[in-house]
Amino acid sequence: MCGIIGYAGNKNAANVVISGLKRLEYRGYDSAGIAQVSATAGQPLLLVKAAGKVAELEGQLGKQLDNPTDQQASGLAIGHTRWATHGEPTTENAHPHLSQDGNFAIAHNGIIENYLTLRSKLTQKGYEFISETDSEVIAHLIQDVYEGDLQAAVMTTLGQLEGTYGLIVVSSLHPDTLIAARNGSPVVIGIGQGETLIASDISALISHTKRVVYLDDGDVVTVSKDSFDITSLKNVPVSRDATEIDWNVEEIEKGGFDHFMLKEIYEQPTALTNSLRGRLDLKGATAKLSGMQLGPSDLAHIDRITIAACGTSMYAGMVGKYLFEDFASIPTDVVQAAEFRDRNPIMQRDSMMLAISQSGETADTLAAVREGVRKGATILGLCNVVGSTIARETGRGVYLHAGPEISVASTKAFTCQVAVLAMMSVLLGRTHRMSAESANRVISELTRLPELAQAVIDQEDKIAKIAEKYAHIEHAFFIGRGYLFPAVMEGALKLKEISYVHAEGYHAAELKHGPIALLTKDIPVIVAVPESSGKAKTIANMQECRARKAPVLAIATAGDTDIHAHSDDIIEIPRCEEFVAPIPVVIAEQLFAYHMARLRGCEIDQPRNLAKSVTVE
Ligand code: M6R
């Protein structure tokens, strides 16, 4: 999704903004731009925009900076990566957008819902529009209401907007000031030494400072290199606490790997160790998840759980459903987060809602959280990004501690989400009907997770070889049952999003109810069939596939000879309990998808049309 960055300081602002935009590339975008303010008030803003990648923008900016009129460039600039919504990814539609007089530039994330009305009013007043975007109205509106006070003009403009925004504004008339505002799209302030940054995402700030302040909806901030003042939309001063980010720059770099996705796959043993650290209590036969802020008597009252999430987080949530039902005996629903609002689910007094989101910024999940708040539910967040909107709005929950996930394709978030859900199921189970003995069996298995993950990663070469055999395919099915059903849904998602192979995940039993009609020798079926209660039935499903000449790639327990006669290829995972099997199975699927995408020449970390965090509904 779109990314914004603004810089006020003593460094070359254009360089800082370009490197910030590069850090935001992972979010997914199709054009980029920068506006730099001259040190001398009244000199024109330097505006450079490009369709395509930030490297293209950087090249064009280099040419512009050779122009002597730009030598007075100040340490103030804003930049934007755009993920097209209103209008194609062209240079004209790229941000920043200028006001008609050229004095104001804006970079905007979000959607202005009433832009057509505003556009028509401005057109009647003689304003001419260059882009097809909803955002351009903001720049013209600021010009229209400006009477010498930039902050006042921005406030008046915000009062006319309906929709969502994470917004940064600069003006050639105010060479020391950036103004930013938030409503529904994240904005974070980075507090440096003699420099202040604004961004939509901490990864754009982290190489400058780890001290940040998150804006809340309705906040407006006026920034100079040495200070920032936050007010409400009514200009009442607001105080927000600063926090320290615990991520390092190295964590958001590739560290010798060809792709972030591969790096993040390899990080899973460490990420799982961090997720589990200090949370397993063998002596008390329970899990310690203090962020949930629910004592035993609160937990004991929970008699229904609704999980709201999207994509990979939703598939982790499906594993969570099985865990909560098996270990805590609590009926659990998993709802696609947008559907949570669309279908108006029933939340009762002792219902708990769990919102799962790696980024903590997914608009559909956030909307579900807000609907849950309106319904009076006890809401918990399960997020990776500390300080993210969902983490803050839920107010209680559990962080994954998986470290930053940069690749659009989610990997380590899934495995850590499953690990945390398993710990939650133990904690809830112990306040319901789970015995200490059963809890300790689960806990012991959870301590093996890093080793299980590593055992699959160690087979990367073998999985890459298998991928060579399948790299030409255009369609694939993934099947599994029980705990492996969500795992194959996730496997299909991984394959389709990065390799563009059309892949469908099904419950193994469902294939014969229709999809089997599609099977041919050119459509492989990837079967999750490790040792589990459903293995015999899944083997029968494998036979059905092979009878239709479909090649079968099994993901099975190491040394399980039952599988050999029914499969063309086998990826082995270590022997483990059924409830943790989604973790090694999904890691095998991640590596398979990664190598399929590599062999097909796909752009793995930033697949076409996708964004890392989907901040529009
Ligand atoms: O940040 P979230 O976990 O809320 O993101 C949810 C989905 O957008 C995300 O998992 C998406 O499906 C990924 N591209 C999957 O790899």
XYZ file of C-alpha atoms in Angstrom, residues 6-556:
551
model
C 8.692 13.508 5.417
C 11.986 14.899 6.686
C 12.966 18.104 8.471
C 16.629 18.339 9.485
C 20.152 19.242 8.530
C 20.828 16.361 6.178
C 20.158 16.372 2.457
C 16.398 15.905 2.682
C 16.082 14.426 -0.807
C 18.568 11.662 0.028
C 16.831 10.885 3.314
C 13.454 10.727 1.604
C 14.696 8.523 -1.236
C 16.289 6.066 1.184
C 13.083 6.127 3.261
C 11.044 5.382 0.140
C 13.307 2.423 -0.563
C 12.547 1.113 2.906
C 8.849 1.458 2.104
C 9.121 -0.406 -1.202
C 8.205 -3.692 0.450
C 4.689 -2.407 1.089
C 3.926 -2.696 -2.643
C 3.576 0.317 -4.964
C 3.579 1.284 -8.592
C 4.820 4.895 -8.704
C 6.751 7.258 -6.472
C 7.528 10.927 -6.028
C 9.249 13.549 -3.953
C 8.753 17.262 -3.228
C 11.641 19.227 -1.774
C 11.352 22.710 -0.311
C 13.863 25.416 -1.127
C 15.653 27.004 1.830
C 14.460 30.393 0.621
C 10.806 31.142 1.237
C 8.852 31.643 -1.959
C 11.220 29.663 -4.213
C 9.397 26.929 -6.157
C 9.122 23.440 -4.743
C 11.218 20.830 -6.517
C 8.776 18.127 -7.611
C 9.909 14.875 -9.209
C 7.629 11.908 -9.862
C 7.989 8.650 -11.738
C 5.856 5.673 -12.670
C 7.522 2.438 -11.591
C 10.237 1.952 -9.036
C 11.985 4.320 -6.620
C 15.229 3.704 -8.578
C 13.570 5.396 -11.551
C 12.586 8.346 -9.364
C 16.096 8.533 -7.979
C 17.542 8.702 -11.499
C 15.183 11.512 -12.464
C 15.833 13.382 -9.235
C 19.583 13.194 -9.907
C 19.023 14.900 -13.271
C 16.856 17.619 -11.699
C 19.391 18.348 -8.987
C 21.948 19.168 -11.703
C 19.760 22.171 -12.380
C 21.383 25.207 -10.647
C 18.012 26.638 -9.498
C 17.708 23.738 -7.073
C 20.983 24.329 -5.304
C 19.182 26.124 -2.491
C 17.295 22.965 -1.581
C 16.640 22.812 2.144
C 16.580 19.996 4.612
C 12.824 19.626 4.153
C 11.157 17.169 1.797
C 8.307 14.710 1.511
C 7.977 11.543 -0.521
C 5.398 8.944 -1.422
C 5.090 5.470 -2.878
C 1.681 5.038 -4.493
C -0.373 1.870 -4.867
C -2.922 2.871 -7.474
C -6.566 3.122 -6.449
C -8.040 6.159 -8.257
C -6.350 6.340 -11.664
C -3.602 4.284 -13.262
C 0.003 4.206 -12.021
C 1.199 7.135 -14.146
C 3.547 10.031 -13.384
C 0.582 12.442 -13.267
C -1.220 10.327 -10.710
C 1.897 9.816 -8.579
C 2.191 11.886 -5.383
C 3.116 14.460 -4.167
C 0.411 16.608 -5.708
C 0.839 20.342 -6.026
C -1.719 23.081 -5.540
C -2.465 25.083 -8.660
C -0.195 27.960 -7.575
C 2.581 25.454 -6.880
C 2.998 26.642 -3.290
C 1.700 23.539 -1.503
C 2.561 19.863 -1.925
C 0.814 16.935 -0.313
C 1.508 13.206 0.018
C -1.564 11.209 1.004
C -2.350 7.631 2.014
C -5.977 6.615 2.272
C -9.091 7.437 0.289
C -10.997 10.731 0.141
C -14.565 9.549 -0.282
C -16.117 12.932 -1.113
C -13.433 13.901 -3.639
C -15.814 14.131 -6.575
C -17.926 16.758 -4.790
C -14.826 18.683 -3.719
C -13.326 18.405 -7.184
C -16.422 19.773 -8.804
C -16.557 22.744 -6.391
C -12.877 23.516 -6.995
C -13.309 23.184 -10.764
C -16.128 25.723 -10.635
C -13.727 28.078 -8.860
C -11.258 27.696 -11.716
C -8.879 25.050 -10.316
C -7.489 22.689 -12.927
C -6.709 19.107 -12.079
C -3.688 17.285 -13.431
C -4.369 13.831 -12.014
C -7.295 11.427 -11.750
C -6.620 10.870 -8.054
C -8.877 11.530 -5.104
C -5.882 13.109 -3.307
C -5.211 16.104 -5.546
C -8.220 17.970 -4.123
C -6.320 18.299 -0.829
C -3.551 20.431 -2.351
C -5.992 22.764 -4.109
C -8.193 23.057 -1.025
C -5.190 24.137 1.066
C -4.386 26.845 -1.483
C -8.030 27.884 -1.524
C -8.272 28.494 2.227
C -4.697 29.665 2.899
C -4.429 33.084 4.525
C -0.822 33.065 5.700
C -1.092 30.323 8.359
C -0.216 26.862 6.988
C -1.460 24.940 10.019
C -4.800 26.764 9.945
C -5.184 26.099 6.214
C -4.486 22.396 6.688
C -6.954 22.195 9.606
C -9.686 23.906 7.580
C -9.016 21.548 4.683
C -9.156 18.473 6.898
C -12.549 19.639 8.094
C -13.842 19.308 4.531
C -12.502 15.792 3.909
C -14.527 12.618 4.286
C -12.584 9.384 4.229
C -9.216 8.271 5.478
C -5.848 9.933 5.432
C -2.275 9.735 6.537
C -1.184 13.075 5.150
C 1.957 15.200 4.930
C 1.950 18.780 3.667
C 4.794 21.158 2.834
C 4.748 24.660 1.433
C 7.316 26.768 -0.380
C 6.067 29.664 1.808
C 7.057 27.847 5.032
C 10.482 26.317 4.373
C 10.925 25.054 7.965
C 7.598 23.327 8.512
C 5.976 19.989 7.763
C 2.396 19.313 8.738
C 1.021 15.807 9.069
C -2.337 14.408 10.044
C -3.895 11.036 10.630
C -7.354 9.626 10.169
C -7.463 5.905 9.512
C -4.008 5.613 7.914
C -0.937 5.202 10.130
C 1.434 8.099 10.796
C 4.442 7.907 13.077
C 6.855 10.670 14.113
C 10.570 9.824 14.405
C 12.412 12.006 16.899
C 16.074 12.366 15.966
C 18.952 14.630 17.001
C 18.296 17.882 15.154
C 15.923 16.120 12.792
C 12.326 15.000 12.824
C 10.792 12.513 10.456
C 7.249 11.531 9.620
C 6.345 8.235 8.007
C 3.597 5.742 7.515
C 5.789 2.948 8.799
C 8.702 2.722 11.224
C 10.917 0.915 8.709
C 11.353 4.271 6.916
C 12.623 5.910 10.129
C 14.627 3.258 11.861
C 18.004 4.107 10.342
C 17.648 7.635 11.794
C 16.048 7.088 15.160
C 14.384 4.476 17.322
C 12.401 7.010 19.320
C 8.917 7.370 17.907
C 5.493 8.771 18.628
C 2.414 7.222 17.017
C -0.353 9.603 16.010
C -3.946 8.682 16.759
C -6.880 9.390 14.476
C -7.776 13.072 14.640
C -4.202 14.173 15.441
C -2.486 16.929 13.491
C 1.217 17.546 13.993
C 3.316 20.558 13.075
C 6.931 19.565 12.670
C 10.236 21.381 12.450
C 13.692 19.832 12.626
C 13.878 20.373 16.408
C 10.297 20.036 17.569
C 6.820 18.800 16.945
C 3.453 19.888 18.337
C 0.440 17.639 18.210
C -3.068 19.054 18.369
C -6.568 17.810 17.783
C -8.488 18.875 14.693
C -9.917 21.644 16.871
C -6.381 22.858 17.601
C -6.384 21.683 21.213
C -2.860 20.528 22.254
C -2.563 16.749 22.591
C 0.132 14.786 24.375
C 1.269 11.404 23.062
C 3.930 9.228 24.668
C 7.174 8.454 22.863
C 8.248 4.815 22.626
C 11.491 3.071 21.678
C 11.431 0.665 18.753
C 13.172 -2.619 19.496
C 13.892 -3.529 15.866
C 17.355 -3.087 14.318
C 18.294 -1.815 10.892
C 19.927 -5.201 10.141
C 16.553 -6.851 10.612
C 15.085 -4.896 7.738
C 17.986 -5.654 5.392
C 18.506 -8.763 3.299
C 21.650 -9.837 5.145
C 23.148 -11.767 2.220
C 19.941 -13.511 1.129
C 18.650 -12.985 -2.406
C 15.207 -12.121 -1.127
C 13.571 -10.993 2.094
C 11.203 -13.931 1.766
C 14.029 -16.466 1.937
C 15.660 -14.584 4.790
C 12.387 -14.576 6.700
C 11.844 -18.291 6.038
C 15.304 -18.912 7.498
C 14.583 -16.687 10.483
C 11.737 -18.906 11.656
C 13.664 -20.976 14.224
C 14.847 -17.736 15.875
C 11.472 -16.037 15.489
C 9.757 -19.016 17.121
C 12.305 -18.993 19.943
C 11.531 -15.307 20.517
C 7.775 -15.891 20.374
C 7.986 -18.661 22.964
C 10.593 -17.036 25.209
C 9.471 -16.689 28.832
C 5.919 -17.700 27.993
C 5.929 -21.445 28.715
C 5.478 -22.440 32.333
C 6.102 -26.165 32.683
C 5.939 -25.973 36.475
C 2.532 -24.308 36.524
C 1.456 -26.281 33.431
C 0.282 -23.147 31.684
C 1.385 -20.268 29.462
C 2.212 -16.743 30.606
C 0.755 -14.131 28.284
C 0.534 -11.046 30.451
C -0.446 -8.791 27.534
C -3.847 -10.461 27.511
C -4.560 -8.689 30.797
C -7.158 -11.287 31.718
C -6.964 -13.098 35.028
C -8.029 -16.734 35.572
C -11.594 -15.796 36.466
C -11.968 -13.639 33.325
C -10.521 -16.423 31.196
C -12.736 -19.040 32.828
C -15.820 -17.109 31.737
C -14.936 -17.064 28.047
C -17.316 -19.458 26.364
C -17.055 -18.431 22.733
C -14.226 -17.051 20.592
C -14.480 -15.238 17.282
C -11.275 -14.798 15.317
C -11.200 -12.038 12.688
C -8.294 -11.827 10.255
C -7.335 -11.811 6.571
C -5.077 -13.877 4.323
C -2.293 -15.752 6.036
C -3.387 -14.463 9.446
C -6.831 -15.940 8.817
C -5.321 -19.345 8.043
C -3.305 -19.147 11.262
C -6.636 -18.279 12.917
C -8.130 -21.479 11.490
C -5.377 -23.458 13.198
C -6.243 -21.444 16.318
C -9.851 -22.607 16.069
C -8.777 -26.261 16.212
C -6.413 -25.501 19.110
C -9.046 -23.612 21.128
C -11.637 -26.298 20.539
C -9.265 -29.224 21.219
C -7.445 -27.858 24.248
C -9.749 -25.272 25.768
C -13.095 -26.762 24.680
C -14.237 -23.292 23.614
C -16.362 -23.106 20.439
C -14.497 -20.858 18.016
C -15.438 -19.184 14.730
C -12.984 -17.807 12.228
C -14.357 -14.931 10.187
C -12.772 -13.183 7.242
C -12.406 -9.764 8.847
C -14.471 -7.870 6.257
C -17.211 -10.448 6.651
C -17.279 -9.764 10.384
C -19.019 -6.510 9.637
C -20.865 -7.647 6.549
C -22.597 -10.510 8.296
C -23.198 -8.834 11.667
C -22.058 -11.679 13.946
C -23.458 -12.215 17.396
C -21.141 -11.339 20.273
C -22.429 -12.458 23.645
C -21.392 -11.359 27.097
C -18.716 -14.005 27.504
C -17.521 -13.937 23.909
C -13.950 -13.014 23.167
C -12.887 -11.538 19.862
C -9.354 -12.105 18.647
C -8.020 -9.938 15.835
C -4.950 -11.432 14.166
C -2.763 -9.215 12.004
C 0.950 -9.275 11.324
C 1.072 -5.617 10.376
C -1.624 -4.469 12.769
C -2.751 -2.073 10.029
C -5.014 -4.195 7.818
C -8.087 -2.051 7.199
C -10.587 -4.924 7.119
C -9.282 -6.338 10.399
C -9.245 -2.899 11.971
C -12.847 -2.354 10.869
C -13.766 -5.682 12.476
C -12.072 -4.599 15.707
C -14.065 -1.363 15.727
C -17.272 -3.267 15.098
C -16.334 -5.621 17.946
C -15.819 -2.591 20.211
C -19.269 -1.307 19.242
C -20.716 -4.713 20.125
C -19.052 -4.602 23.541
C -16.861 -7.676 22.983
C -13.711 -8.437 24.963
C -11.164 -7.852 22.215
C -7.597 -9.025 21.981
C -5.043 -8.315 19.290
C -2.454 -10.761 18.031
C -0.029 -8.518 16.144
C 3.601 -8.504 15.168
C 4.174 -4.781 14.725
C 4.484 -3.154 18.120
C 2.481 0.068 18.407
C 0.442 -0.722 15.284
C -3.112 0.552 15.103
C -4.778 -2.782 15.862
C -2.396 -3.399 18.770
C -3.237 0.016 20.192
C -6.968 -0.054 19.554
C -7.445 -3.516 21.039
C -5.446 -2.318 24.041
C -4.665 -5.863 25.119
C -3.285 -8.883 23.365
C -0.102 -10.707 22.548
C 2.795 -9.631 20.366
C 4.447 -12.222 18.145
C 8.028 -10.942 18.568
C 8.770 -12.431 15.140
C 10.815 -9.386 14.107
C 10.044 -7.258 11.062
C 8.472 -9.056 8.129
C 9.335 -7.233 4.920
C 8.442 -9.691 2.166
C 4.877 -9.231 0.949
C 4.413 -12.975 1.300
C 3.947 -13.623 4.987
C 6.076 -16.462 6.356
C 7.431 -16.187 9.872
C 4.302 -14.361 11.001
C 2.229 -17.474 10.252
C 4.413 -19.870 12.212
C 4.682 -17.477 15.169
C 0.926 -16.804 15.092
C 0.311 -20.556 15.354
C 2.825 -20.801 18.206
C 1.134 -17.967 20.114
C -2.332 -19.383 19.449
C -1.142 -22.717 20.849
C 0.075 -20.941 23.985
C -3.251 -19.113 24.269
C -5.068 -22.425 23.952
C -3.053 -23.784 26.883
C -3.743 -20.701 28.991
C -7.461 -20.831 28.191
C -7.496 -24.611 28.451
C -6.140 -24.523 31.981
C -8.998 -22.259 33.060
C -11.427 -24.638 31.391
C -11.001 -28.416 31.322
C -7.415 -29.050 30.337
C -5.421 -31.158 32.779
C -1.909 -30.212 33.878
C -0.656 -33.351 32.175
C -2.203 -32.458 28.816
C -0.947 -28.897 29.138
C 2.585 -30.107 29.718
C 2.376 -32.425 26.719
C 1.485 -29.411 24.577
C 4.145 -27.235 26.199
C 6.855 -29.861 25.617
C 5.914 -30.072 21.965
C 5.963 -26.288 21.634
C 9.546 -26.168 22.923
C 10.473 -28.293 19.883
C 9.158 -25.754 17.376
C 12.492 -24.071 16.545
C 14.086 -27.481 15.947
C 11.137 -28.643 13.812
C 11.374 -25.485 11.723
C 15.121 -25.877 11.262
C 14.758 -29.492 10.152
C 12.544 -28.401 7.241
C 14.753 -25.434 6.325
C 17.714 -27.832 6.154
C 15.985 -29.511 3.232
C 15.894 -26.420 1.081
C 18.105 -27.913 -1.650
C 15.918 -30.969 -1.949
C 12.757 -28.849 -2.110
C 14.373 -26.615 -4.752
C 15.082 -29.722 -6.843
C 11.480 -30.870 -6.556
C 10.314 -27.391 -7.584
C 12.328 -27.739 -10.817
C 10.070 -30.601 -11.815
C 6.904 -28.536 -11.256
C 8.083 -25.067 -12.305
C 6.185 -25.183 -15.641
C 2.732 -25.863 -14.152
C -0.099 -23.345 -14.366
C -2.515 -24.899 -11.862
C -2.155 -26.819 -8.610
C -4.314 -28.162 -5.825
C -3.345 -28.391 -2.184
C -5.224 -30.804 0.056
C -5.135 -31.749 3.723
C -7.494 -32.465 6.585
C -7.826 -31.531 10.267
C -4.969 -29.271 11.366
C -3.525 -29.646 7.887
C -6.554 -28.107 6.189
C -5.586 -24.508 7.086
C -1.984 -25.420 6.313
C -2.866 -26.295 2.715
C -4.994 -23.170 2.338
C -1.888 -21.239 3.314
C 0.293 -23.309 0.944
C -2.007 -22.489 -1.977
C -1.998 -18.788 -1.065
C 1.791 -18.737 -0.912
C 2.176 -20.408 -4.291
C -0.359 -18.218 -6.096
C 0.778 -14.896 -4.697
C 4.459 -15.197 -5.537
C 4.696 -17.630 -8.468
C 1.367 -16.727 -10.145
C 0.490 -20.404 -10.433
C -3.245 -20.759 -10.005
C -3.504 -22.754 -6.785
C -6.507 -23.874 -4.756
C -6.501 -25.239 -1.230
C -9.184 -27.750 -0.285
C -10.077 -30.041 2.522
C -8.877 -33.407 1.231
C -12.420 -34.779 1.394
C -13.839 -31.917 -0.643
C -11.916 -32.643 -3.824
C -14.322 -35.375 -4.860
C -17.288 -33.024 -4.449
C -16.376 -31.114 -7.586
C -12.789 -29.934 -7.998
C -11.576 -33.425 -8.936
C -13.221 -32.827 -12.318
C -10.299 -30.552 -13.151
C -7.508 -32.998 -12.432
C -5.235 -33.998 -15.306
C -1.639 -35.086 -15.644
C -0.691 -31.392 -15.787
C -2.284 -30.413 -12.487
C -0.319 -31.623 -9.487
C -1.862 -32.116 -6.082
C 0.258 -31.151 -3.108
C -0.898 -33.243 -0.180
C -0.175 -32.540 3.476
C -0.154 -36.037 4.905
C 2.121 -36.288 7.935
C 1.377 -38.821 10.683
C -2.038 -37.739 11.985
C -5.492 -39.061 12.742
C -6.604 -38.342 9.183
C -3.632 -39.911 7.379
C -5.346 -43.071 6.139
C -8.233 -41.117 4.657
C -5.861 -38.645 3.027
C -3.948 -41.543 1.449
C -7.247 -42.656 -0.074
C -7.633 -39.126 -1.500
C -4.126 -39.356 -2.943
C -5.122 -42.551 -4.714
C -8.158 -40.784 -6.167
C -5.861 -38.084 -7.553
C -3.390 -40.499 -9.045
C -6.225 -42.471 -10.647
C -6.893 -39.229 -12.588
C -3.185 -39.086 -13.540
C -2.546 -36.019 -11.391
C 1.021 -36.008 -10.046
C 1.084 -36.100 -6.240
C 3.645 -34.241 -4.160
C 3.321 -35.402 -0.565
C 4.488 -33.543 2.509
C 4.916 -36.419 4.904
